[in-house]
Amino acid sequence: MTEQDATRRRIVAGVDGSPSSVDALRWAVGQAHAVGAVVEAVIAWQDSVSPGWTGAADAEGFAAGIARKILDVAIAEASDPERPVWIGARVVEGGAVPVLLDAARGADLLVVGSRGHGGFTGALLGSVSQHCVQHAPCPVVVIRHPEN
């Protein structure tokens, strides 16, 4: 990151590969273009270790690699050549809520999808988006996918 980037406005977008999160990233890119900001696309991953499961020797690298591919696909879908914006990609080990709240420190805006992959399909907000709205250190925009 250059000194110029450090002084630019920064919008953090949480990505988990769900349609809602891709919409959130797309919205963040449009907003960043409008206000001259950069976008930091963030995906969190955790080991899915359960009792009795013995993962491969490189399970951590495998999980991080899958997260990176999900993030790369979302960035490709949300990028718009008509509205060029610098998009940084961060793959972080940890739970979605603490990772996003940490990434949002010093940001101008945190953008998340209304619903990820888990939980109750009838709920208006998922647990991650609801927690971010309540605890983020910056304003939060929640983007709802039309089918949610």
Short mmCIF file of C-alpha atoms in Angstrom, two decimals:
data_model
loop_
_atom_site.label_atom_id
_atom_site.label_comp_id
_atom_site.label_asym_id
_atom_site.label_seq_id
_atom_site.Cartn_x
_atom_site.Cartn_y
_atom_site.Cartn_z
CA MET A 1 0.00 0.00 0.00
CA THR A 2 1.41 3.37 -0.94
CA GLU A 3 1.17 6.53 1.12
CA GLN A 4 -1.45 7.82 -1.32
CA ASP A 5 -3.57 4.68 -0.79
CA ALA A 6 -3.30 5.13 2.99
CA THR A 7 -4.99 8.53 2.76
CA ARG A 8 -7.72 7.40 0.35
CA ARG A 9 -11.17 6.52 1.47
CA ARG A 10 -11.62 2.80 2.11
CA ILE A 11 -14.73 0.68 1.81
CA VAL A 12 -14.63 -2.83 3.25
CA ALA A 13 -16.89 -5.47 1.70
CA GLY A 14 -17.51 -8.83 3.36
CA VAL A 15 -17.63 -11.76 0.94
CA ASP A 16 -18.65 -15.37 1.53
CA GLY A 17 -19.59 -16.34 -2.02
CA SER A 18 -23.34 -16.05 -1.46
CA PRO A 19 -25.37 -14.04 -3.99
CA SER A 20 -26.02 -11.44 -1.30
CA SER A 21 -22.30 -10.95 -0.64
CA VAL A 22 -21.50 -10.62 -4.35
CA ASP A 23 -24.24 -7.98 -4.58
CA ALA A 24 -22.67 -6.24 -1.57
CA LEU A 25 -19.26 -6.22 -3.24
CA ARG A 26 -20.79 -4.93 -6.48
CA TRP A 27 -22.50 -2.12 -4.54
CA ALA A 28 -19.23 -1.31 -2.73
CA VAL A 29 -17.42 -1.04 -6.08
CA GLY A 30 -20.06 1.36 -7.40
CA GLN A 31 -19.90 3.47 -4.25
CA ALA A 32 -16.10 3.50 -4.30
CA HIS A 33 -16.15 4.72 -7.88
CA ALA A 34 -18.61 7.48 -6.95
CA VAL A 35 -16.58 8.78 -3.99
CA GLY A 36 -13.02 8.00 -5.08
CA ALA A 37 -12.41 5.21 -2.59
CA VAL A 38 -10.66 1.87 -2.72
CA VAL A 39 -12.41 -1.40 -1.89
CA GLU A 40 -11.06 -4.04 0.43
CA ALA A 41 -12.85 -7.34 -0.24
CA VAL A 42 -12.52 -9.60 2.81
CA ILE A 43 -13.33 -13.28 3.22
CA ALA A 44 -12.98 -15.17 6.49
CA TRP A 45 -12.40 -18.89 6.80
CA GLN A 46 -12.18 -21.34 9.68
CA ASP A 47 -11.10 -24.93 9.99
CA SER A 48 -14.14 -27.16 9.89
CA VAL A 49 -12.75 -29.68 12.33
CA SER A 50 -15.29 -31.90 13.98
CA PRO A 51 -14.80 -34.68 16.55
CA GLY A 52 -13.28 -37.75 14.96
CA TRP A 53 -12.24 -35.93 11.80
CA THR A 54 -8.58 -35.92 10.94
CA GLY A 55 -7.84 -33.47 8.19
CA ALA A 56 -5.13 -33.61 5.62
CA ALA A 57 -1.67 -32.38 6.55
CA ASP A 58 -2.28 -29.19 4.57
CA ALA A 59 -5.94 -28.68 5.50
CA GLU A 60 -5.26 -25.06 6.47
CA GLY A 61 -3.76 -24.26 3.08
CA PHE A 62 -6.59 -26.09 1.35
CA ALA A 63 -9.29 -24.12 3.22
CA ALA A 64 -7.52 -20.82 2.64
CA GLY A 65 -7.16 -21.71 -1.05
CA ILE A 66 -10.88 -22.39 -1.40
CA ALA A 67 -11.65 -19.09 0.33
CA ARG A 68 -9.27 -17.30 -2.04
CA LYS A 69 -10.99 -18.84 -5.10
CA ILE A 70 -14.41 -17.79 -3.78
CA LEU A 71 -13.10 -14.25 -3.27
CA ASP A 72 -11.47 -14.11 -6.71
CA VAL A 73 -14.72 -15.21 -8.39
CA ALA A 74 -16.72 -12.61 -6.45
CA ILE A 75 -14.25 -9.86 -7.39
CA ALA A 76 -14.45 -10.88 -11.05
CA GLU A 77 -18.27 -10.78 -10.91
CA ALA A 78 -18.39 -7.42 -9.12
CA SER A 79 -15.72 -5.62 -11.14
CA ASP A 80 -16.95 -3.18 -13.75
CA PRO A 81 -14.55 -2.03 -16.48
CA GLU A 82 -16.78 1.01 -17.02
CA ARG A 83 -16.17 2.07 -13.41
CA PRO A 84 -12.57 1.12 -12.57
CA VAL A 85 -11.85 0.83 -8.85
CA TRP A 86 -8.88 -0.64 -7.02
CA ILE A 87 -10.05 -3.78 -5.21
CA GLY A 88 -7.76 -5.38 -2.66
CA ALA A 89 -8.38 -8.98 -1.62
CA ARG A 90 -7.87 -10.27 1.93
CA VAL A 91 -8.26 -13.89 3.00
CA VAL A 92 -8.25 -14.06 6.81
CA GLU A 93 -8.45 -17.02 9.14
CA GLY A 94 -11.14 -16.56 11.78
CA GLY A 95 -14.84 -16.09 12.29
CA ALA A 96 -16.65 -13.77 9.92
CA VAL A 97 -17.77 -11.30 12.59
CA PRO A 98 -14.41 -10.62 14.26
CA VAL A 99 -12.60 -10.58 10.91
CA LEU A 100 -15.03 -8.03 9.42
CA LEU A 101 -15.11 -5.84 12.51
CA ASP A 102 -11.31 -5.79 12.58
CA ALA A 103 -11.11 -4.97 8.86
CA ALA A 104 -13.64 -2.16 9.34
CA ARG A 105 -11.38 -0.28 11.78
CA GLY A 106 -10.43 2.97 10.07
CA ALA A 107 -12.73 2.28 7.09
CA ASP A 108 -15.28 4.77 5.84
CA LEU A 109 -17.88 2.07 5.32
CA LEU A 110 -18.51 -1.66 5.83
CA VAL A 111 -20.74 -3.35 3.25
CA VAL A 112 -22.20 -6.82 3.84
CA GLY A 113 -24.91 -8.95 2.33
CA SER A 114 -28.12 -9.42 4.26
CA ARG A 115 -27.90 -13.21 4.24
CA GLY A 116 -25.01 -15.61 3.82
CA HIS A 117 -25.06 -19.36 3.39
CA GLY A 118 -26.33 -20.40 6.80
CA GLY A 119 -29.15 -19.82 9.20
CA PHE A 120 -32.84 -19.38 8.69
CA THR A 121 -33.89 -18.49 5.16
CA GLY A 122 -36.88 -16.48 6.36
CA ALA A 123 -34.88 -14.07 8.49
CA LEU A 124 -34.39 -10.54 7.18
CA LEU A 125 -30.79 -10.34 8.42
CA GLY A 126 -28.27 -13.08 8.97
CA SER A 127 -26.37 -13.26 12.23
CA VAL A 128 -23.17 -11.83 10.70
CA SER A 129 -24.84 -8.81 9.11
CA GLN A 130 -26.88 -8.15 12.24
CA HIS A 131 -23.79 -8.31 14.46
CA CYS A 132 -21.88 -6.00 12.10
CA VAL A 133 -24.70 -3.45 12.14
CA GLN A 134 -24.68 -3.45 15.94
CA HIS A 135 -20.92 -3.42 16.57
CA ALA A 136 -19.00 -2.04 13.58
CA PRO A 137 -16.68 0.92 14.17
CA CYS A 138 -17.98 2.63 11.02
CA PRO A 139 -21.27 2.98 9.14
CA VAL A 140 -22.63 -0.28 7.71
CA VAL A 141 -24.61 -0.85 4.51
CA VAL A 142 -26.53 -4.12 4.25
CA ILE A 143 -27.38 -5.23 0.71
CA ARG A 144 -30.32 -7.54 0.19
CA HIS A 145 -30.25 -9.99 -2.70
CA PRO A 146 -33.60 -9.96 -4.59
CA GLU A 147 -34.23 -13.65 -3.83
CA ASN A 148 -33.61 -13.36 -0.08
#
